[in-house]
Amino acid sequence: MNYKAVVNVLSRILLLEAILMVFPIIVDLIYKEGQWLYFLLPAGCLLVISIPTILFLKPKNTILQAREGFVITSLAWVLMSIIGAIPFAISGEIPSYIDALFESVSGFTTTGASILKDVEVLSHSMLFWRSFMHWIGGMGILVFVLAFLPTQDGSSIHILRAESTGPNVGKLVSKMKFTARILYAIYAALTVACFIFLVAGKMPVFDAICNAVGTAGTGGFAVWNTSIAHYNSTYFEMVIAVFMLLFGINFNVYYLILIGKFTEILKMEEVRVYFIIIVLFTLLIALDIMSLYENFGQAIRYSFFQVNTIISTTGYSTADFNSWPIFSKILLFLLMIIGSCAGSTAGGFKISRVIILTKSSYTDMRKMLHPRQVIKTKLDGDILSEDTIRNTKTYLVAYVGIIVLSLLLISIEGYGGLETNLSAVVACFNNIGPGFDLVGATGNYAGYSIFSKLILSLDMLAGRLELFPLLLLFTPSTWKKI
Amino acid sequence: MRLIIVGAGKIGATLVDKLSKEKHDIVIVDKDPKIVEQIVNRYDVMGVCGGGADRMILEEAGVSTADFVIACTSRDELNILCCMLAKKLGVSHTIARVRDPEYFMEMEYMKGELDLDMWFNPELRTAQEIAEILSFPSAINVETFADGAAVMIELKVKKENPMIGKSVMEIMRDFNVKALFSMVVRENKVYIPRGDFVIQENDIVHITASEKEITNFSKKMQVFRRRARSVFIVGGGKIAYYLAKELIARKVAVKIIEKDEARCEWLSEELPEATILNGDGTDHEVLDEEGIDKCNAVVTLTGMDEENVIVSLYASRKKVAKVITKVDRPTIGQMVSHLGLDSVVSPRIVIASSIVRFVRELTYEGARINQLYKIHDKVEALEFPVDNDFEHINVPLRDLNIKKNYLVNGIVRDREFIIPTGDTSFMIGDRVLIVTTEKNVSGLEDIVR
């Protein structure tokens, strides 16, 4: 393990977090709520610690192997969350540090699960910091570091791999730096577009900023207790729903649009399946809940928003889907697990993995019928390597394993029923936010004990980093010399 | 520059290593996903998996906007086809590796027809390199500049060398030599010596002078060995063929020992002047029988690095005056340097320098580099022509503000090698040698502040 290089990159990330804390300070100075000190203190401490480390602890060998990539990624996210929670705690707006940590993890991992019963009492700077965390965590802070901070030689592909979502992570262009810049440019442009659409519909600027960054990171922290339902506006709901849908698409699609390779997009099975799922599920749920609303149009309005908020793992709500019929709830539960496309800012199991597993199972079944048949599984017209298929299967096992283990652990204290606890684990692990029953759209996670909150926080981190970086952190051989 | 390198074999991988250090945008194309993966993990480059003559693959690699396609797979035909296709698809420059002697004869003639900007033959270049070393057996390594008017030799200072304990200035004065100390490597550190630099035992010195002066110099340093008159080559591959041809042209007696009978027959048809032996070159009885200890030099060129090293060690023990070892894997090259085998040649390093030069010349507009030679990992020797565009013609060097880390390592004027002093100035038509630790030097303008 190249400890010096790991410490160096981690210090850069902390320095960046200190710089990012300037934004909530600006918000506070605008609203004059006197909370700026609570951001300045941790930011100052970070500067004092990180700058000397970056300047004086220079690694001799700057090559980062897969192992360092995993360790840097998971430690960076843990550290960021621990520090991001400090302003909430020391300002007293979220008195318990564990609650603040849960909120901070939930922010960075773009989950949007909250322990707050009443968000409207928070000051503007804290509300902004909560939502801004979504934006930072959405595309990944390490990708940002790669894009804009001067880095050393050597390949940093392992970091991109560990932080980006999906089974196959590649570069868009040959230089890592430019790949990261392109991704961030697309991300920022879409965020600004979302903001403009919201402001055009006369949403207050502060709300529009928070909702735009929350949508972009597919996070889901809202500035009102009733989330997006507060505005009761079909226009806002449709804008946010469409942008949630857009942020759930693989970002390669936008790059291909930019360079004019439209035929390549049509080849991407995952995106096709994504759209089919959205249309199909919207219609099914709308038919199921029609009796609850005046007409079919209203039913479509609510079902379209809910389908997008869950599939993109955002977690905004416009209706209390907890009171919907069981069929609709099961459909939403399925969406929670599936999630969006690989290479997007969304969480979940990822559609591409579902496709890979389905196809390889089909191949295996055909082989049972024709034992001598030579048959290859293909995705997007290319043959899937055995490695990819095996990794995806391993992922499934780890995924189910973590859900079962977390469900056991948070059930020890005896809070909540099966529906509450199962949906809490699934909603946190897949970075959605609201689940069903006590943790549903109108509920929150405040009722859990400290232990369960920590377990759920770990679930959120594991889900955002796609399990392995965090799991490897707890594997002894990661830390051994040989 | 945007480069596409097709084929990630030994040469391809070395090119990625050297060219990615020069900050180019590189896409590597290879059929084997494992190799592509390895390279992408190690360097900041993009990988594409597929065949080099596949249009879809080349387009995926971005051929239409690329500046270079370098085809270096193991198959000549594929390389040529790949370059032709790439040109059709809009790439600016193409470079192909062509090494079969049968094609090689017609390459210069066909270059235009085939849309190739450059072609290279690692085996041929390596053979030429070995032939140069054989003409100065006292040196570990030899590089010639300005069509042979200047020679740079690499010399290990062994015990009892009269240079030990003397400064560079004293050596020049005491021995009356017209040579220039370009660089000294001491315990893996590089020094560009000034006049007061004192030479120690085990230093590796690089000295530049005219061919005559170098011979003169090595005589005075008591390291002179006569140019090899008979050479024993172990292994009869492509390098051996090219080397034998070159040596025969220089009237050197050549003996080649090769295992494969069919190959021996081909060699004896093509090289009637050489003695071709069919036998195992690693068998010491065969070597003794053929009188390995009686020849001036042994060159080991089998396909196995380990065999080459073992045979070379045996030859050194038999007190053969000059032993040259071919090593493909760079890691082995570093290990054998401790075994006392100092002349080690590696085809991929040899060829990488010339491609880097070609790419650099086209990267910087108007850059003209006659030659680029990587003396050391961090040090390059370059040769530039002086033409009308150079602003400081006829200005004495003492008045030119030359940047740190640059050494004017000699001027060749009318085929005469001149050691520069403060009074010397550059004139049109000169060819200037520069030694530098800086990277990406593209012209003489770069060295003046």
PDB file of N, CA, C and O in Angstrom, chain A residues 211-242:
ATOM      1  N   ASN A 211     -33.498  22.625  -5.296  1.00  0.00           N
ATOM      2  CA  ASN A 211     -34.155  21.538  -6.013  1.00  0.00           C
ATOM      3  C   ASN A 211     -33.365  21.116  -7.246  1.00  0.00           C
ATOM      4  O   ASN A 211     -33.320  19.934  -7.584  1.00  0.00           O
ATOM      5  N   ALA A 212     -32.728  22.088  -7.911  1.00  0.00           N
ATOM      6  CA  ALA A 212     -31.956  21.740  -9.110  1.00  0.00           C
ATOM      7  C   ALA A 212     -30.753  20.875  -8.738  1.00  0.00           C
ATOM      8  O   ALA A 212     -30.515  19.845  -9.365  1.00  0.00           O
ATOM      9  N   VAL A 213     -30.007  21.287  -7.684  1.00  0.00           N
ATOM     10  CA  VAL A 213     -28.842  20.469  -7.326  1.00  0.00           C
ATOM     11  C   VAL A 213     -29.282  19.130  -6.750  1.00  0.00           C
ATOM     12  O   VAL A 213     -28.640  18.103  -6.965  1.00  0.00           O
ATOM     13  N   GLY A 214     -30.413  19.117  -6.038  1.00  0.00           N
ATOM     14  CA  GLY A 214     -30.928  17.859  -5.485  1.00  0.00           C
ATOM     15  C   GLY A 214     -31.370  16.916  -6.587  1.00  0.00           C
ATOM     16  O   GLY A 214     -31.154  15.700  -6.507  1.00  0.00           O
ATOM     17  N   THR A 215     -31.963  17.471  -7.651  1.00  0.00           N
ATOM     18  CA  THR A 215     -32.376  16.647  -8.787  1.00  0.00           C
ATOM     19  C   THR A 215     -31.151  16.123  -9.533  1.00  0.00           C
ATOM     20  O   THR A 215     -31.085  14.959  -9.915  1.00  0.00           O
ATOM     21  N   ALA A 216     -30.161  17.019  -9.719  1.00  0.00           N
ATOM     22  CA  ALA A 216     -28.978  16.641 -10.500  1.00  0.00           C
ATOM     23  C   ALA A 216     -28.248  15.472  -9.859  1.00  0.00           C
ATOM     24  O   ALA A 216     -27.864  14.518 -10.530  1.00  0.00           O
ATOM     25  N   GLY A 217     -28.078  15.538  -8.537  1.00  0.00           N
ATOM     26  CA  GLY A 217     -27.388  14.439  -7.875  1.00  0.00           C
ATOM     27  C   GLY A 217     -28.307  13.263  -7.619  1.00  0.00           C
ATOM     28  O   GLY A 217     -27.892  12.287  -7.017  1.00  0.00           O
ATOM     29  N   THR A 218     -29.533  13.359  -8.074  1.00  0.00           N
ATOM     30  CA  THR A 218     -30.589  12.393  -7.765  1.00  0.00           C
ATOM     31  C   THR A 218     -30.620  12.111  -6.262  1.00  0.00           C
ATOM     32  O   THR A 218     -30.652  10.983  -5.824  1.00  0.00           O
ATOM     33  N   GLY A 219     -30.612  13.217  -5.498  1.00  0.00           N
ATOM     34  CA  GLY A 219     -30.577  13.099  -4.039  1.00  0.00           C
ATOM     35  C   GLY A 219     -31.964  13.042  -3.423  1.00  0.00           C
ATOM     36  O   GLY A 219     -32.467  11.970  -3.125  1.00  0.00           O
ATOM     37  N   GLY A 220     -32.611  14.200  -3.283  1.00  0.00           N
ATOM     38  CA  GLY A 220     -33.972  14.178  -2.789  1.00  0.00           C
ATOM     39  C   GLY A 220     -34.242  14.929  -1.504  1.00  0.00           C
ATOM     40  O   GLY A 220     -35.358  14.864  -0.991  1.00  0.00           O
ATOM     41  N   PHE A 221     -33.232  15.658  -0.948  1.00  0.00           N
ATOM     42  CA  PHE A 221     -33.535  16.529   0.192  1.00  0.00           C
ATOM     43  C   PHE A 221     -34.364  17.698  -0.319  1.00  0.00           C
ATOM     44  O   PHE A 221     -33.970  18.370  -1.265  1.00  0.00           O
ATOM     45  N   ALA A 222     -35.500  17.964   0.313  1.00  0.00           N
ATOM     46  CA  ALA A 222     -36.336  19.073  -0.106  1.00  0.00           C
ATOM     47  C   ALA A 222     -36.238  20.178   0.933  1.00  0.00           C
ATOM     48  O   ALA A 222     -35.728  19.965   2.031  1.00  0.00           O
ATOM     49  N   VAL A 223     -36.695  21.364   0.576  1.00  0.00           N
ATOM     50  CA  VAL A 223     -36.641  22.470   1.533  1.00  0.00           C
ATOM     51  C   VAL A 223     -37.958  22.624   2.283  1.00  0.00           C
ATOM     52  O   VAL A 223     -38.085  23.463   3.159  1.00  0.00           O
ATOM     53  N   TRP A 224     -38.958  21.845   1.913  1.00  0.00           N
ATOM     54  CA  TRP A 224     -40.248  21.885   2.609  1.00  0.00           C
ATOM     55  C   TRP A 224     -40.584  20.489   3.116  1.00  0.00           C
ATOM     56  O   TRP A 224     -40.182  19.505   2.521  1.00  0.00           O
ATOM     57  N   ASN A 225     -41.363  20.434   4.214  1.00  0.00           N
ATOM     58  CA  ASN A 225     -41.722  19.141   4.797  1.00  0.00           C
ATOM     59  C   ASN A 225     -42.475  18.268   3.805  1.00  0.00           C
ATOM     60  O   ASN A 225     -42.338  17.049   3.803  1.00  0.00           O
ATOM     61  N   THR A 226     -43.282  18.902   2.965  1.00  0.00           N
ATOM     62  CA  THR A 226     -44.100  18.120   2.036  1.00  0.00           C
ATOM     63  C   THR A 226     -43.402  17.950   0.693  1.00  0.00           C
ATOM     64  O   THR A 226     -44.039  17.591  -0.296  1.00  0.00           O
ATOM     65  N   SER A 227     -42.083  18.224   0.685  1.00  0.00           N
ATOM     66  CA  SER A 227     -41.278  18.006  -0.518  1.00  0.00           C
ATOM     67  C   SER A 227     -41.828  18.803  -1.705  1.00  0.00           C
ATOM     68  O   SER A 227     -42.232  19.962  -1.533  1.00  0.00           O
ATOM     69  N   ILE A 228     -41.896  18.208  -2.874  1.00  0.00           N
ATOM     70  CA  ILE A 228     -42.322  18.936  -4.074  1.00  0.00           C
ATOM     71  C   ILE A 228     -43.835  19.181  -4.067  1.00  0.00           C
ATOM     72  O   ILE A 228     -44.336  20.077  -4.735  1.00  0.00           O
ATOM     73  N   ALA A 229     -44.560  18.389  -3.277  1.00  0.00           N
ATOM     74  CA  ALA A 229     -46.011  18.572  -3.198  1.00  0.00           C
ATOM     75  C   ALA A 229     -46.356  19.965  -2.672  1.00  0.00           C
ATOM     76  O   ALA A 229     -47.437  20.496  -2.939  1.00  0.00           O
ATOM     77  N   HIS A 230     -45.419  20.577  -1.948  1.00  0.00           N
ATOM     78  CA  HIS A 230     -45.627  21.901  -1.370  1.00  0.00           C
ATOM     79  C   HIS A 230     -46.063  22.926  -2.422  1.00  0.00           C
ATOM     80  O   HIS A 230     -46.909  23.766  -2.180  1.00  0.00           O
ATOM     81  N   TYR A 231     -45.440  22.832  -3.615  1.00  0.00           N
ATOM     82  CA  TYR A 231     -45.721  23.849  -4.644  1.00  0.00           C
ATOM     83  C   TYR A 231     -47.052  23.594  -5.341  1.00  0.00           C
ATOM     84  O   TYR A 231     -47.616  24.487  -5.937  1.00  0.00           O
ATOM     85  N   ASN A 232     -47.527  22.351  -5.264  1.00  0.00           N
ATOM     86  CA  ASN A 232     -48.750  21.925  -5.930  1.00  0.00           C
ATOM     87  C   ASN A 232     -48.841  22.494  -7.341  1.00  0.00           C
ATOM     88  O   ASN A 232     -49.802  23.163  -7.710  1.00  0.00           O
ATOM     89  N   SER A 233     -47.800  22.250  -8.138  1.00  0.00           N
ATOM     90  CA  SER A 233     -47.776  22.797  -9.490  1.00  0.00           C
ATOM     91  C   SER A 233     -47.397  21.683 -10.460  1.00  0.00           C
ATOM     92  O   SER A 233     -46.360  21.046 -10.294  1.00  0.00           O
ATOM     93  N   THR A 234     -48.254  21.442 -11.425  1.00  0.00           N
ATOM     94  CA  THR A 234     -47.970  20.382 -12.403  1.00  0.00           C
ATOM     95  C   THR A 234     -46.698  20.702 -13.173  1.00  0.00           C
ATOM     96  O   THR A 234     -45.907  19.819 -13.482  1.00  0.00           O
ATOM     97  N   TYR A 235     -46.475  22.016 -13.443  1.00  0.00           N
ATOM     98  CA  TYR A 235     -45.298  22.410 -14.213  1.00  0.00           C
ATOM     99  C   TYR A 235     -44.010  22.000 -13.498  1.00  0.00           C
ATOM    100  O   TYR A 235     -43.142  21.344 -14.075  1.00  0.00           O
ATOM    101  N   PHE A 236     -43.900  22.400 -12.197  1.00  0.00           N
ATOM    102  CA  PHE A 236     -42.688  22.032 -11.453  1.00  0.00           C
ATOM    103  C   PHE A 236     -42.509  20.524 -11.398  1.00  0.00           C
ATOM    104  O   PHE A 236     -41.407  20.004 -11.533  1.00  0.00           O
ATOM    105  N   GLU A 237     -43.617  19.821 -11.166  1.00  0.00           N
ATOM    106  CA  GLU A 237     -43.512  18.371 -11.045  1.00  0.00           C
ATOM    107  C   GLU A 237     -42.994  17.761 -12.338  1.00  0.00           C
ATOM    108  O   GLU A 237     -42.150  16.863 -12.317  1.00  0.00           O
ATOM    109  N   MET A 238     -43.506  18.266 -13.471  1.00  0.00           N
ATOM    110  CA  MET A 238     -43.074  17.683 -14.745  1.00  0.00           C
ATOM    111  C   MET A 238     -41.615  18.036 -15.036  1.00  0.00           C
ATOM    112  O   MET A 238     -40.839  17.205 -15.502  1.00  0.00           O
ATOM    113  N   VAL A 239     -41.216  19.284 -14.747  1.00  0.00           N
ATOM    114  CA  VAL A 239     -39.815  19.674 -14.978  1.00  0.00           C
ATOM    115  C   VAL A 239     -38.896  18.772 -14.156  1.00  0.00           C
ATOM    116  O   VAL A 239     -37.943  18.178 -14.670  1.00  0.00           O
ATOM    117  N   ILE A 240     -39.215  18.637 -12.861  1.00  0.00           N
ATOM    118  CA  ILE A 240     -38.345  17.841 -12.002  1.00  0.00           C
ATOM    119  C   ILE A 240     -38.367  16.373 -12.423  1.00  0.00           C
ATOM    120  O   ILE A 240     -37.323  15.706 -12.491  1.00  0.00           O
ATOM    121  N   ALA A 241     -39.553  15.865 -12.772  1.00  0.00           N
ATOM    122  CA  ALA A 241     -39.654  14.459 -13.185  1.00  0.00           C
ATOM    123  C   ALA A 241     -38.797  14.204 -14.420  1.00  0.00           C
ATOM    124  O   ALA A 241     -38.047  13.222 -14.488  1.00  0.00           O
ATOM    125  N   VAL A 242     -38.904  15.110 -15.400  1.00  0.00           N
ATOM    126  CA  VAL A 242     -38.137  14.905 -16.629  1.00  0.00           C
ATOM    127  C   VAL A 242     -36.637  14.989 -16.350  1.00  0.00           C
ATOM    128  O   VAL A 242     -35.849  14.176 -16.855  1.00  0.00           O
TER     129      VAL A 242
END
